[in-house]
CSV table of C-alpha atoms in Angstrom, one decimal:
chain,number,residue,atom,x,y,z
K,1026,MET,CA,4.7,-1.8,26.0
K,1027,LEU,CA,2.6,-4.1,23.9
K,1028,ASP,CA,1.6,-1.2,21.7
K,1029,SER,CA,5.2,-0.6,20.8
K,1030,ILE,CA,6.5,-4.2,20.7
K,1031,TYR,CA,7.2,-3.8,16.9
K,1032,PHE,CA,9.9,-1.3,17.8
K,1033,TYR,CA,11.9,-4.0,19.6
K,1034,PHE,CA,11.8,-6.3,16.6
K,1035,GLU,CA,13.0,-3.5,14.4
K,1036,LEU,CA,15.8,-2.8,16.9
K,1037,PHE,CA,16.7,-6.5,17.0
K,1038,ALA,CA,16.9,-6.7,13.2
K,1039,PHE,CA,19.1,-3.7,13.1
K,1040,PHE,CA,21.7,-5.1,15.5
K,1041,VAL,CA,21.6,-8.5,13.7
K,1042,CYS,CA,22.3,-6.7,10.4
K,1043,LEU,CA,25.0,-4.6,12.0
K,1044,TYR,CA,26.7,-7.7,13.4
K,1045,THR,CA,26.6,-9.6,10.1
K,1046,TYR,CA,27.1,-6.6,7.8
K,1047,LYS,CA,30.7,-7.4,6.7
K,1048,LYS,CA,29.6,-10.8,5.4
K,1049,LEU,CA,26.3,-9.8,3.8
K,1050,ASP,CA,26.0,-9.8,0.0
K,1051,ARG,CA,26.0,-6.4,-1.7
K,1052,ASN,CA,22.2,-6.6,-2.2
K,1053,PHE,CA,21.6,-7.1,1.5
K,1054,LYS,CA,23.9,-4.2,2.7
K,1055,VAL,CA,21.2,-1.7,1.9
K,1056,PHE,CA,19.3,-2.9,4.9
K,1057,LEU,CA,21.7,-1.5,7.4
K,1058,PRO,CA,21.1,2.2,6.7
K,1059,PHE,CA,17.4,1.5,6.0
K,1060,LEU,CA,17.0,-0.2,9.4
K,1061,ALA,CA,18.9,2.6,11.1
K,1062,PHE,CA,16.4,5.0,9.5
K,1063,ILE,CA,13.5,2.8,10.6
K,1064,VAL,CA,14.7,2.6,14.2
K,1065,ILE,CA,15.2,6.4,14.4
K,1066,TYR,CA,11.8,7.0,12.7
K,1067,GLU,CA,9.9,4.7,15.1
K,1068,PHE,CA,11.7,6.1,18.1
K,1069,ALA,CA,10.7,9.6,17.1
K,1070,ASN,CA,7.1,8.4,16.7
K,1071,LEU,CA,7.0,6.8,20.1
K,1072,LYS,CA,8.2,10.1,21.6
K,1073,TYR,CA,5.6,12.0,19.6
K,1074,TRP,CA,8.3,14.1,17.9
K,1075,THR,CA,6.8,13.6,14.5
K,1076,LEU,CA,3.4,15.2,15.4
K,1077,TRP,CA,2.6,18.1,13.1
K,1078,HIS,CA,-0.8,19.6,13.1
K,1079,HIS,CA,-1.8,16.9,15.7
K,1080,THR,CA,-0.9,14.1,13.3
K,1081,ASN,CA,2.1,12.0,12.2
K,1082,ALA,CA,0.3,10.8,9.0
K,1083,TRP,CA,2.6,13.0,6.9
K,1084,CYS,CA,5.6,11.2,8.2
K,1085,SER,CA,4.0,7.8,7.6
K,1086,ASN,CA,3.3,8.8,4.0
K,1087,LEU,CA,7.0,9.7,3.4
K,1088,GLU,CA,8.2,6.6,5.2
K,1089,SER,CA,6.0,4.3,3.0
K,1090,ILE,CA,7.6,5.9,-0.1
K,1091,ILE,CA,11.1,5.1,1.2
K,1092,GLU,CA,10.0,1.5,2.0
K,1093,ILE,CA,8.6,0.9,-1.5
K,1094,ILE,CA,11.9,2.2,-3.0
K,1095,ILE,CA,14.1,0.0,-0.8
K,1096,TYR,CA,12.1,-3.2,-1.0
K,1097,THR,CA,11.4,-2.9,-4.7
K,1098,ARG,CA,15.1,-2.4,-5.6
K,1099,PHE,CA,16.1,-5.2,-3.3
K,1100,ILE,CA,13.6,-7.7,-4.8
K,1101,SER,CA,14.4,-6.7,-8.4
K,1102,ALA,CA,18.1,-7.0,-7.8
K,1103,LEU,CA,17.6,-10.7,-7.0
K,1104,ASP,CA,16.6,-11.2,-10.7
K,1105,LYS,CA,19.4,-11.5,-13.3
K,1106,ARG,CA,17.2,-10.3,-16.2
K,1107,LYS,CA,18.3,-6.8,-17.2
K,1108,GLN,CA,15.0,-6.0,-19.0
K,1109,TYR,CA,13.0,-7.1,-16.0
K,1110,ARG,CA,14.9,-4.9,-13.7
K,1111,LYS,CA,14.5,-2.0,-16.1
K,1112,ASN,CA,10.7,-2.6,-16.2
K,1113,VAL,CA,10.6,-2.7,-12.4
K,1114,ARG,CA,12.4,0.6,-12.2
K,1115,ILE,CA,9.8,2.2,-14.5
K,1116,VAL,CA,7.0,0.8,-12.4
K,1117,LEU,CA,8.7,2.0,-9.2
K,1118,PHE,CA,9.0,5.5,-10.7
K,1119,ILE,CA,5.3,5.6,-11.6
K,1120,ILE,CA,4.3,4.4,-8.1
K,1121,VAL,CA,6.5,7.0,-6.3
K,1122,LEU,CA,5.2,9.7,-8.6
K,1123,PHE,CA,1.6,8.7,-7.9
K,1124,SER,CA,2.4,8.6,-4.2
K,1125,PHE,CA,3.4,12.2,-4.3
K,1126,ILE,CA,0.4,13.1,-6.4
K,1127,ASP,CA,-1.8,11.4,-3.8
K,1128,MET,CA,-0.1,13.3,-1.0
K,1129,ILE,CA,-0.3,16.7,-2.6
K,1130,PHE,CA,-3.6,16.6,-4.7
K,1131,ILE,CA,-5.8,13.7,-3.6
K,1132,GLN,CA,-5.8,12.7,0.0
K,1133,GLY,CA,-3.5,15.4,1.3
K,1134,PHE,CA,-0.2,15.8,3.1
K,1135,PHE,CA,-1.7,15.6,6.6
K,1136,MET,CA,-4.0,12.6,5.9
K,1137,LEU,CA,-2.9,9.0,5.7
K,1138,ASN,CA,-2.5,8.2,2.0
K,1139,THR,CA,-4.2,4.9,2.0
K,1140,ILE,CA,-4.7,4.8,-1.7
K,1141,ALA,CA,-1.0,5.1,-2.5
K,1142,MET,CA,-0.1,2.7,0.3
K,1143,VAL,CA,-2.4,-0.1,-0.9
K,1144,ILE,CA,-1.0,0.3,-4.4
K,1145,GLN,CA,2.6,0.2,-3.0
K,1146,TYR,CA,2.1,-2.9,-1.0
K,1147,SER,CA,0.1,-4.6,-3.8
K,1148,VAL,CA,3.1,-4.0,-6.1
K,1149,LEU,CA,5.5,-5.5,-3.5
K,1150,THR,CA,3.2,-8.6,-3.3
K,1151,VAL,CA,3.3,-9.0,-7.0
K,1152,LEU,CA,7.0,-8.6,-7.2
K,1153,VAL,CA,7.7,-11.2,-4.5
K,1154,CYS,CA,5.3,-13.7,-6.2
K,1155,LEU,CA,7.1,-13.1,-9.6
K,1156,TYR,CA,10.4,-13.7,-7.8
K,1157,TYR,CA,9.2,-17.0,-6.5
K,1158,PHE,CA,7.9,-18.1,-9.9
K,1159,ASN,CA,11.2,-17.2,-11.4
K,1160,LEU,CA,13.1,-19.0,-8.6
K,1161,MET,CA,11.1,-22.2,-9.2
K,1162,ASP,CA,11.7,-22.1,-12.9
K,1163,ASN,CA,15.5,-21.6,-12.5
K,1164,VAL,CA,16.1,-23.4,-9.2
K,1165,ASP,CA,19.3,-25.2,-8.7
K,1166,GLU,CA,18.9,-28.8,-7.6
K,1167,ASN,CA,21.5,-28.2,-4.9
K,1168,LEU,CA,19.7,-25.1,-3.5
K,1169,ASP,CA,18.6,-25.5,0.1
K,1170,ILE,CA,15.6,-23.2,0.2
K,1171,ILE,CA,15.4,-23.3,4.0
K,1172,ARG,CA,18.9,-21.8,4.3
K,1173,TYR,CA,18.6,-19.5,1.3
K,1174,PRO,CA,18.7,-15.8,2.6
K,1175,PRO,CA,16.7,-14.2,-0.2
K,1176,PHE,CA,13.8,-16.6,0.5
K,1177,TRP,CA,13.5,-15.5,4.1
K,1178,ALA,CA,13.9,-11.8,3.3
K,1179,THR,CA,11.2,-11.9,0.5
K,1180,ALA,CA,8.9,-14.0,2.6
K,1181,GLY,CA,9.1,-11.4,5.3
K,1182,ILE,CA,8.3,-8.6,2.8
K,1183,LEU,CA,5.4,-10.6,1.4
K,1184,PHE,CA,3.7,-11.2,4.8
K,1185,TYR,CA,4.3,-7.5,5.7
K,1186,ALA,CA,2.8,-6.3,2.4
K,1187,LEU,CA,-0.3,-8.5,2.7
K,1188,ALA,CA,-0.9,-7.5,6.3
K,1189,PHE,CA,-0.7,-3.8,5.5
K,1190,ILE,CA,-2.9,-4.1,2.4
K,1191,PHE,CA,-5.6,-5.5,4.8
K,1192,TYR,CA,-4.7,-2.8,7.4
K,1193,HIS,CA,-5.1,0.2,5.0
K,1194,VAL,CA,-8.2,-1.2,3.3
K,1195,ALA,CA,-9.8,-1.9,6.8
K,1196,TYR,CA,-8.7,1.6,7.9
K,1197,SER,CA,-10.4,3.3,5.0
K,1198,TYR,CA,-13.6,1.2,5.2
K,1199,MET,CA,-14.0,1.5,9.0
K,1200,ALA,CA,-13.1,5.2,9.1
K,1201,TYR,CA,-15.7,5.8,6.4
K,1202,LYS,CA,-18.3,3.9,8.5
K,1203,GLN,CA,-17.1,5.7,11.6
K,1204,ASN,CA,-16.4,2.3,13.2
K,1205,TYR,CA,-13.8,3.1,15.9
K,1206,GLN,CA,-13.2,-0.6,16.6
K,1207,PHE,CA,-10.5,-0.1,14.1
K,1208,PHE,CA,-8.2,1.1,16.9
K,1209,LEU,CA,-8.1,-2.6,18.1
K,1210,LEU,CA,-6.9,-3.7,14.7
K,1211,ALA,CA,-4.4,-0.8,14.6
K,1212,GLN,CA,-2.8,-2.2,17.7
K,1213,VAL,CA,-2.6,-5.8,16.5
K,1214,ILE,CA,-1.9,-5.8,12.8
K,1215,PRO,CA,1.3,-3.6,12.7
K,1216,ASN,CA,2.8,-5.5,15.6
K,1217,ILE,CA,2.2,-8.9,13.9
K,1218,ALA,CA,3.4,-7.6,10.5
K,1219,CYS,CA,6.6,-6.1,12.0
K,1220,LEU,CA,7.2,-9.2,14.1
K,1221,ILE,CA,7.1,-11.4,11.0
K,1222,LEU,CA,9.1,-9.0,8.7
K,1223,TYR,CA,11.9,-8.2,11.0
K,1224,SER,CA,12.2,-11.7,12.4
K,1225,LEU,CA,12.5,-13.2,8.9
K,1226,LEU,CA,15.0,-10.4,7.9
K,1227,SER,CA,17.1,-11.4,10.9
K,1228,VAL,CA,16.9,-15.0,9.8
K,1229,ALA,CA,18.1,-14.0,6.3
K,1230,PHE,CA,21.0,-12.0,7.8
K,1231,ILE,CA,22.1,-14.9,9.9
K,1232,TYR,CA,21.9,-17.4,7.1
K,1233,GLN,CA,23.9,-15.0,4.9
K,1234,TYR,CA,26.5,-14.7,7.6
K,1235,LYS,CA,26.8,-18.5,8.0
K,1236,LYS,CA,27.0,-19.0,4.2
K,1237,ALA,CA,29.8,-16.4,3.9
K,1238,SER,CA,31.6,-17.9,6.9
K,1239,SER,CA,31.4,-21.5,5.5
K,1240,ILE,CA,32.8,-20.3,2.1
K,1241,ASN,CA,35.7,-18.6,3.9
K,1242,VAL,CA,36.5,-21.8,5.8
K,1243,ILE,CA,36.5,-23.8,2.5
K,1244,LYS,CA,38.9,-21.3,0.9
K,1245,THR,CA,41.3,-21.6,3.7
K,1246,LEU,CA,41.5,-25.4,3.5
C-alpha cells in the first residue's frame, strides 16, 4: 500500500476538484479532466495494464508530455501579459517537439525519456519562479497570499517539478553506475512529490471555492 500511496492523494484531489468545480475560475477548471486522466492512468499502472514489452516507460513518456502542456498553460494563463503568454507557448511547442524527438530518435519509445523529462520539469520550475517574481512586483496590498489559490497550486507544481528533476537525474546516474539502491528512491520520491502536489492543489481548490462562495454572499446582500 505504501508503494501506491500517491494514488490516494491523486484520487482525493480529483474528488475535491469535482466538488468545487462549479465555483472554480476558468483557469482552474482544466484540472478536472486532467485529474480524471491521471487517476485512470495511475490505476491502469497499478493493475499493470500499461505494460508493453515488459515496461510502462512508454506510457510515462506520454504522460509527462501531457503534464507539461497542462501545467505550462495553467501557469502562463495566470500572467496578464499577452507577449509573455505567446513566448511561453513557443517554448512549450519546442519542449513538446523535443520530447517526441527524444522518444523516437534519442532514448527510444520503450525507454524512460529522462533527458526530455528533466528539461520539462526545469521549464516548469523556471515558469513558477517567474510567476512569483511577477506576483511580487504587481502584488495588491489587500492580497492575502495564504488564501490565494494560484499561490498554492503553483507551489505544488514547483515542489513536484524539483522533486522529479532530482528523481530523473538520480535515475540516470544510478542506472549508469548500475546502483540498484535507486529502487529505494523510486519508492520514496514519487510518493512525497505527489503528496505535496495533490495536497496543495486540493488546498487551492478549497480556497477558490470559499472565495467564490464569499463573493456570492456579498452579492446577495
